[in-house]
CSV table of C-alpha atoms and ligand atoms in Angstrom, one decimal:
chain,number,residue,atom,x,y,z
A,543,MET,CA,22.6,28.9,-12.5
A,544,ASN,CA,26.3,29.6,-13.0
A,545,THR,CA,29.0,27.5,-11.3
A,546,ASP,CA,29.0,29.8,-8.3
A,547,GLN,CA,25.3,29.4,-7.8
A,548,GLN,CA,25.6,25.6,-8.0
A,549,ALA,CA,28.0,26.0,-5.0
A,550,GLY,CA,25.1,27.6,-3.2
A,551,ILE,CA,25.0,31.3,-4.2
A,552,PRO,CA,21.6,32.8,-3.1
A,553,ALA,CA,18.9,33.5,-5.6
A,554,ASN,CA,18.5,37.2,-6.0
A,555,ARG,CA,15.6,37.7,-8.4
A,556,ILE,CA,12.7,35.6,-7.2
A,557,LEU,CA,9.1,35.3,-8.6
A,558,ILE,CA,6.5,34.4,-6.0
A,559,THR,CA,2.9,33.6,-7.0
A,560,GLY,CA,0.2,33.8,-4.4
A,561,ALA,CA,2.2,36.4,-2.5
A,562,SER,CA,-0.8,38.6,-1.5
A,563,ARG,CA,-1.7,36.6,1.6
A,564,GLY,CA,-1.2,33.3,3.5
A,565,ILE,CA,1.9,31.3,2.9
A,566,GLY,CA,3.0,33.3,-0.2
A,567,ALA,CA,3.0,36.5,1.9
A,568,TYR,CA,5.0,34.8,4.7
A,569,ILE,CA,7.6,33.5,2.1
A,570,ALA,CA,7.9,36.9,0.4
A,571,GLU,CA,8.5,38.7,3.6
A,572,GLY,CA,10.9,36.0,4.8
A,573,LEU,CA,13.0,36.2,1.6
A,574,ALA,CA,13.0,40.0,1.5
A,575,ASN,CA,16.5,41.5,1.9
A,576,SER,CA,18.6,44.2,0.3
A,577,SER,CA,20.2,42.0,-2.2
A,578,ARG,CA,17.0,40.7,-3.6
A,579,THR,CA,14.4,41.7,-6.2
A,580,LEU,CA,11.0,40.1,-5.5
A,581,ILE,CA,8.4,39.8,-8.2
A,582,LEU,CA,5.1,39.3,-6.4
A,583,VAL,CA,2.0,38.0,-8.2
A,584,ALA,CA,-1.6,37.8,-7.3
A,585,ARG,CA,-4.9,38.3,-9.2
A,586,LYS,CA,-4.8,42.0,-8.7
A,587,ALA,CA,-1.6,44.1,-8.1
A,588,SER,CA,-3.5,46.1,-5.4
A,589,HIS,CA,-3.8,42.9,-3.4
A,590,LEU,CA,0.0,42.9,-3.1
A,591,ASP,CA,0.5,46.4,-1.7
A,592,PRO,CA,0.8,45.6,2.0
A,593,VAL,CA,3.2,42.7,1.4
A,594,ALA,CA,5.2,44.8,-1.1
A,595,SER,CA,5.6,47.5,1.5
A,596,ALA,CA,6.8,45.1,4.1
A,597,CYS,CA,9.3,43.6,1.7
A,598,GLU,CA,10.6,47.1,0.7
A,599,THR,CA,11.0,47.9,4.4
A,600,ALA,CA,13.2,44.9,4.7
A,601,GLY,CA,15.3,46.3,1.9
A,602,ALA,CA,14.1,44.4,-1.2
A,603,ASP,CA,13.3,45.8,-4.6
A,604,VAL,CA,9.8,44.8,-5.4
A,605,CYS,CA,7.8,44.5,-8.5
A,606,ILE,CA,4.0,43.7,-8.2
A,607,LEU,CA,2.1,42.0,-11.0
A,608,GLY,CA,-1.6,41.3,-11.3
A,609,CYS,CA,-2.2,38.1,-13.1
A,610,ASP,CA,-5.2,35.7,-13.1
A,611,LEU,CA,-3.3,32.4,-13.1
A,612,SER,CA,-6.4,30.5,-14.3
A,613,LYS,CA,-6.1,32.4,-17.7
A,614,ARG,CA,-3.4,31.4,-20.2
A,615,GLU,CA,-3.3,34.9,-21.8
A,616,SER,CA,-2.8,36.5,-18.5
A,617,ILE,CA,0.1,34.3,-17.7
A,618,ALA,CA,1.7,34.9,-21.1
A,619,GLN,CA,1.5,38.6,-20.5
A,620,MET,CA,3.0,38.3,-17.0
A,621,VAL,CA,5.9,36.1,-18.3
A,622,LYS,CA,6.6,38.7,-21.0
A,623,VAL,CA,6.8,41.5,-18.4
A,624,VAL,CA,9.1,39.3,-16.2
A,625,LEU,CA,11.4,38.4,-19.1
A,626,SER,CA,11.7,42.1,-20.1
A,627,ASP,CA,14.1,42.4,-17.1
A,628,GLY,CA,15.7,39.0,-17.6
A,629,ALA,CA,15.0,35.5,-16.2
A,630,PRO,CA,14.4,35.1,-12.4
A,631,ASP,CA,16.9,33.0,-10.4
A,632,MET,CA,14.0,31.3,-8.7
A,633,ILE,CA,10.3,30.6,-9.1
A,634,VAL,CA,8.0,30.0,-6.0
A,635,ASN,CA,4.8,28.3,-7.2
A,636,CYS,CA,2.6,29.2,-4.2
A,637,ALA,CA,-0.8,30.4,-5.6
A,638,GLY,CA,-3.4,27.8,-5.1
A,639,VAL,CA,-7.0,27.1,-4.5
A,640,SER,CA,-8.5,24.4,-2.3
A,641,GLY,CA,-10.8,21.7,-3.6
A,642,GLN,CA,-14.5,20.8,-3.3
A,643,GLU,CA,-15.0,18.9,-0.1
A,644,VAL,CA,-17.3,16.3,-1.6
A,645,ALA,CA,-16.9,12.8,-3.0
A,646,PRO,CA,-15.3,12.9,-6.5
A,647,TRP,CA,-18.6,12.0,-8.2
A,648,GLU,CA,-20.4,14.9,-6.4
A,649,SER,CA,-18.0,17.6,-7.5
A,650,ASP,CA,-18.8,20.2,-10.1
A,651,PRO,CA,-16.8,19.4,-13.3
A,652,ASP,CA,-16.0,23.0,-14.2
A,653,GLN,CA,-14.9,23.8,-10.7
A,654,TRP,CA,-12.8,20.6,-10.6
A,655,TRP,CA,-11.0,21.7,-13.8
A,656,GLN,CA,-10.6,25.3,-12.5
A,657,THR,CA,-8.5,23.8,-9.6
A,658,GLN,CA,-6.2,22.2,-12.2
A,659,LEU,CA,-5.9,25.5,-14.1
A,660,VAL,CA,-4.6,27.4,-11.0
A,661,ASN,CA,-2.8,24.6,-9.1
A,662,LEU,CA,-1.2,22.8,-12.0
A,663,ARG,CA,-1.5,24.5,-15.4
A,664,ALA,CA,-0.3,27.8,-14.1
A,665,PRO,CA,3.0,26.5,-12.7
A,666,TYR,CA,3.5,24.5,-16.0
A,667,LEU,CA,2.9,27.6,-18.1
A,668,ILE,CA,5.1,29.9,-15.9
A,669,GLN,CA,7.9,27.3,-16.1
A,670,ARG,CA,7.4,26.8,-19.8
A,671,GLY,CA,7.7,30.5,-20.3
A,672,LEU,CA,10.6,31.2,-17.9
A,673,VAL,CA,12.8,28.0,-17.6
A,674,PRO,CA,14.3,28.2,-21.1
A,675,THR,CA,15.8,31.6,-20.3
A,676,MET,CA,16.8,30.4,-16.9
A,677,LEU,CA,18.7,27.5,-18.5
A,678,GLU,CA,20.4,29.8,-20.9
A,679,ARG,CA,21.8,31.6,-17.9
A,680,GLY,CA,22.9,28.3,-16.3
A,681,GLY,CA,19.8,27.2,-14.4
A,682,GLY,CA,17.9,28.3,-11.3
A,683,ARG,CA,15.5,27.1,-8.6
A,684,ILE,CA,11.8,26.1,-8.5
A,685,LEU,CA,10.0,25.7,-5.2
A,686,ASP,CA,6.5,24.1,-5.4
A,687,LEU,CA,4.1,24.6,-2.6
A,688,SER,CA,3.1,20.9,-2.5
A,689,SER,CA,1.0,19.2,0.1
A,690,GLY,CA,0.5,16.0,2.0
A,691,ALA,CA,-2.3,15.7,-0.6
A,692,ALA,CA,0.3,14.9,-3.3
A,693,VAL,CA,1.2,11.6,-1.6
A,694,THR,CA,-1.9,10.4,0.3
A,695,ASP,CA,-5.4,9.1,-0.4
A,696,PHE,CA,-8.4,11.1,0.7
A,697,GLU,CA,-12.2,10.7,0.2
A,698,THR,CA,-13.0,14.3,-0.7
A,699,SER,CA,-11.4,17.2,-2.6
A,700,SER,CA,-10.2,15.0,-5.5
A,701,ASP,CA,-9.6,18.1,-7.6
A,702,TYR,CA,-7.1,19.4,-5.0
A,703,TRP,CA,-5.5,16.0,-4.3
A,704,THR,CA,-5.1,15.3,-8.1
A,705,SER,CA,-3.6,18.8,-8.7
A,706,LYS,CA,-1.0,18.4,-6.0
A,707,THR,CA,0.1,14.9,-7.1
A,708,ALA,CA,0.4,16.1,-10.7
A,709,LEU,CA,2.3,19.2,-9.6
A,710,PHE,CA,4.8,16.8,-7.9
A,711,ARG,CA,5.1,14.8,-11.1
A,712,LEU,CA,5.7,18.1,-13.1
A,713,GLY,CA,8.3,19.0,-10.6
A,714,SER,CA,10.0,15.6,-10.9
A,715,SER,CA,10.0,16.0,-14.7
A,716,MET,CA,11.6,19.5,-14.4
A,717,HIS,CA,14.2,18.0,-12.0
A,718,VAL,CA,15.3,15.2,-14.3
A,719,ALA,CA,15.1,17.3,-17.4
A,720,GLY,CA,16.9,20.3,-16.0
A,721,PHE,CA,19.3,19.0,-13.3
A,722,GLU,CA,22.3,18.7,-15.5
A,723,ARG,CA,21.8,22.2,-16.8
A,724,GLY,CA,21.6,23.7,-13.3
A,725,LEU,CA,17.9,23.5,-12.5
A,726,ARG,CA,17.0,22.6,-8.9
A,727,VAL,CA,13.4,21.7,-7.9
A,728,LEU,CA,12.0,21.2,-4.4
A,729,GLU,CA,8.5,20.1,-3.4
A,730,MET,CA,7.6,21.5,0.0
A,731,ALA,CA,4.5,20.4,1.9
A,732,PRO,CA,3.9,23.3,4.4
A,733,GLY,CA,2.1,21.2,7.0
A,734,VAL,CA,-1.1,22.9,8.0
A,735,VAL,CA,-0.7,26.7,8.3
A,736,GLN,CA,-3.6,28.8,9.4
A,737,THR,CA,-4.6,30.9,6.3
A,738,ASP,CA,-7.7,31.9,4.4
A,739,MET,CA,-7.5,28.5,2.6
A,740,THR,CA,-7.4,26.3,5.7
A,741,ARG,CA,-9.8,28.5,7.7
A,742,HIS,CA,-12.5,27.7,5.2
A,743,MET,CA,-12.0,24.0,5.0
A,744,LYS,CA,-14.3,21.6,6.7
A,745,MET,CA,-11.5,19.1,7.3
A,746,HIS,CA,-9.7,21.7,9.5
A,747,GLU,CA,-12.8,22.7,11.6
A,748,GLY,CA,-11.9,22.7,15.3
A,749,ARG,CA,-8.2,22.3,14.6
A,750,THR,CA,-6.0,23.7,17.4
A,751,GLN,CA,-2.5,22.7,16.2
A,752,TRP,CA,-1.1,24.6,13.3
A,753,THR,CA,2.3,24.6,11.6
A,754,ASP,CA,4.4,27.6,12.4
A,755,PRO,CA,4.8,29.7,9.2
A,756,GLU,CA,8.4,30.3,10.3
A,757,ASP,CA,9.1,26.6,9.6
A,758,VAL,CA,7.8,27.0,6.1
A,759,VAL,CA,9.8,30.2,5.6
A,760,ALA,CA,13.0,28.5,7.0
A,761,ILE,CA,12.9,25.9,4.3
A,762,ALA,CA,12.0,28.3,1.5
A,763,SER,CA,14.8,30.6,2.7
A,764,ALA,CA,17.4,27.8,2.9
A,765,PHE,CA,16.5,26.6,-0.6
A,766,ALA,CA,16.7,30.2,-2.0
A,767,ASP,CA,20.2,30.5,-0.3
A,768,GLY,CA,21.4,27.3,-2.1
A,769,LYS,CA,21.5,25.2,1.0
A,770,LEU,CA,19.1,22.5,-0.2
A,771,ASP,CA,20.2,22.1,-3.8
A,772,GLY,CA,21.2,18.5,-3.0
A,773,LEU,CA,17.6,17.7,-2.3
A,774,SER,CA,16.5,18.6,-5.8
A,775,GLY,CA,13.6,16.3,-6.9
A,776,ALA,CA,12.6,15.5,-3.3
A,777,PHE,CA,9.5,16.2,-1.2
A,778,VAL,CA,10.1,17.9,2.2
A,779,ARG,CA,7.7,18.6,5.0
A,780,ALA,CA,7.8,21.9,7.0
A,781,GLY,CA,7.1,21.3,10.7
A,782,VAL,CA,8.2,17.7,10.4
A,783,ASP,CA,11.6,17.7,8.8
A,784,SER,CA,14.2,19.7,10.8
A,785,LEU,CA,16.1,22.2,8.7
A,786,GLY,CA,19.4,20.8,10.1
A,787,SER,CA,18.5,17.3,8.9
A,788,LEU,CA,17.5,18.6,5.4
A,789,ILE,CA,20.8,20.6,5.1
A,790,GLU,CA,22.8,17.5,6.1
A,791,LYS,CA,21.0,15.4,3.6
A,792,SER,CA,21.5,18.0,0.9
A,793,ILE,CA,25.3,18.2,1.6
A,794,ALA,CA,25.5,14.4,1.6
A,795,GLY,CA,23.8,14.5,-1.7
A,796,ILE,CA,21.4,11.6,-0.8
A,797,GLY,CA,18.2,13.5,-0.3
A,798,GLY,CA,17.1,13.7,-3.9
A,799,ASP,CA,16.6,9.9,-4.0
A,800,GLU,CA,14.1,10.0,-1.1
A,801,ARG,CA,10.4,10.7,-1.2
A,802,ARG,CA,9.9,10.6,-4.9
A,803,LEU,CA,6.6,9.7,-6.5
B,210,NAP,P1,-4.5,31.3,0.6
B,210,NAP,O1,-4.3,31.9,1.9
B,210,NAP,O2,-5.9,30.9,0.1
B,210,NAP,O3,-3.7,32.2,-0.5
B,210,NAP,C1,-3.9,31.8,-1.9
B,210,NAP,C2,-3.0,32.7,-2.7
B,210,NAP,O4,-3.2,32.3,-4.1
B,210,NAP,C3,-3.4,34.2,-2.6
B,210,NAP,O5,-2.3,35.0,-2.6
B,210,NAP,C4,-4.2,34.4,-3.9
B,210,NAP,O6,-4.1,35.7,-4.3
B,210,NAP,C5,-3.6,33.4,-4.9
B,210,NAP,N1,-4.4,33.0,-5.9
B,210,NAP,C6,-5.5,32.2,-5.9
B,210,NAP,N2,-6.1,32.1,-7.1
B,210,NAP,C7,-5.4,32.8,-7.9
B,210,NAP,C8,-5.5,33.1,-9.3
B,210,NAP,N3,-6.5,32.6,-10.1
B,210,NAP,N4,-4.6,33.9,-9.9
B,210,NAP,C9,-3.6,34.4,-9.1
B,210,NAP,N5,-3.4,34.2,-7.8
B,210,NAP,C10,-4.3,33.4,-7.2
B,210,NAP,O7,-3.7,29.9,0.5
B,210,NAP,P2,-2.5,29.3,1.4
B,210,NAP,O8,-3.0,28.5,2.5
B,210,NAP,O9,-1.5,30.4,1.7
B,210,NAP,O10,-1.8,28.3,0.4
B,210,NAP,C11,-0.7,28.6,-0.5
B,210,NAP,C12,-0.2,27.4,-1.2
B,210,NAP,O11,0.2,26.4,-0.2
B,210,NAP,C13,-1.3,26.7,-2.0
B,210,NAP,O12,-0.7,26.2,-3.2
B,210,NAP,C14,-1.8,25.6,-1.2
B,210,NAP,O13,-2.3,24.5,-1.9
B,210,NAP,C15,-0.5,25.2,-0.5
B,210,NAP,N6,-0.8,24.5,0.8
B,210,NAP,C16,-1.3,25.2,1.9
B,210,NAP,C17,-1.5,24.5,3.1
B,210,NAP,C18,-1.9,25.2,4.3
B,210,NAP,O14,-1.9,24.6,5.4
B,210,NAP,N7,-2.3,26.5,4.2
B,210,NAP,C19,-1.2,23.1,3.2
B,210,NAP,C20,-0.8,22.5,2.1
B,210,NAP,C21,-0.5,23.2,0.9
B,210,NAP,P3,-5.4,36.7,-4.6
B,210,NAP,O15,-6.6,36.1,-4.0
B,210,NAP,O16,-4.9,38.0,-4.0
B,210,NAP,O17,-5.5,36.8,-6.1
């Protein structure tokens, strides 16, 4: 991030994982405009076609990449392709899988670990691959799709809850290690958005109140535009925190001390 970007210049080249559907698709379409290049990632590039078309219609240049984020080699290949055009200005770690809705001791160990691979190891590997080049260019932004699960106790889905707490800790490490060099990191809990993930979860059966995806997109968009850099390291909640209050805290430079693990 150069000096201008620290003053709030929008991120133009943005990598978004999990962009084929759900929250990642909402964010991709919300960030699409004519000054942006969006690099959209899902397991298969073909999954991304409808979202890519919508983003192009909004004026963005779009690159779609198939990558199984549970596989280290697949991520290494994806990072190589991304870096061939230079580092992105921003990474949105959105791809994720839900957990096993059973007590921790009843969960399948391989499935438990698979959740860590997608929800935690993938963001780590992507950042490990891209952040050094981002720092060489002066920094950049990382937006993690966190969850209330990162900061609460719950009796089931220990794989998911563990992965989101650890993702928050990884984000905190990125923040403290990279802040002086221009890295800005935000943990965003999206509330409860109606998506394929939540539709299939027992804990959301019968739910009638959902978070408006627009609230999620508003925070992602403000962060991409450089309006929330003062909150780097913090955890924010779509549908609960008003955008105005977050921007005020960011400007006052006090937000980053709040809501840390
Ligand atoms: P979703 O509708 O199930 O979408 C998941 C996305 O992740 C899809 O684009 C999927 O792409 C991608 N993905 C899954 N496994 C992948 C893999 N191995 N490799 C590459 N991509 C993979 O989920 P969502 O509800 O939008 O959730 C998005 C993020 O928000 C997740 O990190 C979730 O934990 C977090 N979150 C959601 C809620 C909510 O209310 N929905 C609440 C808290 C946190 P393909 O299937 O096309 O590969």
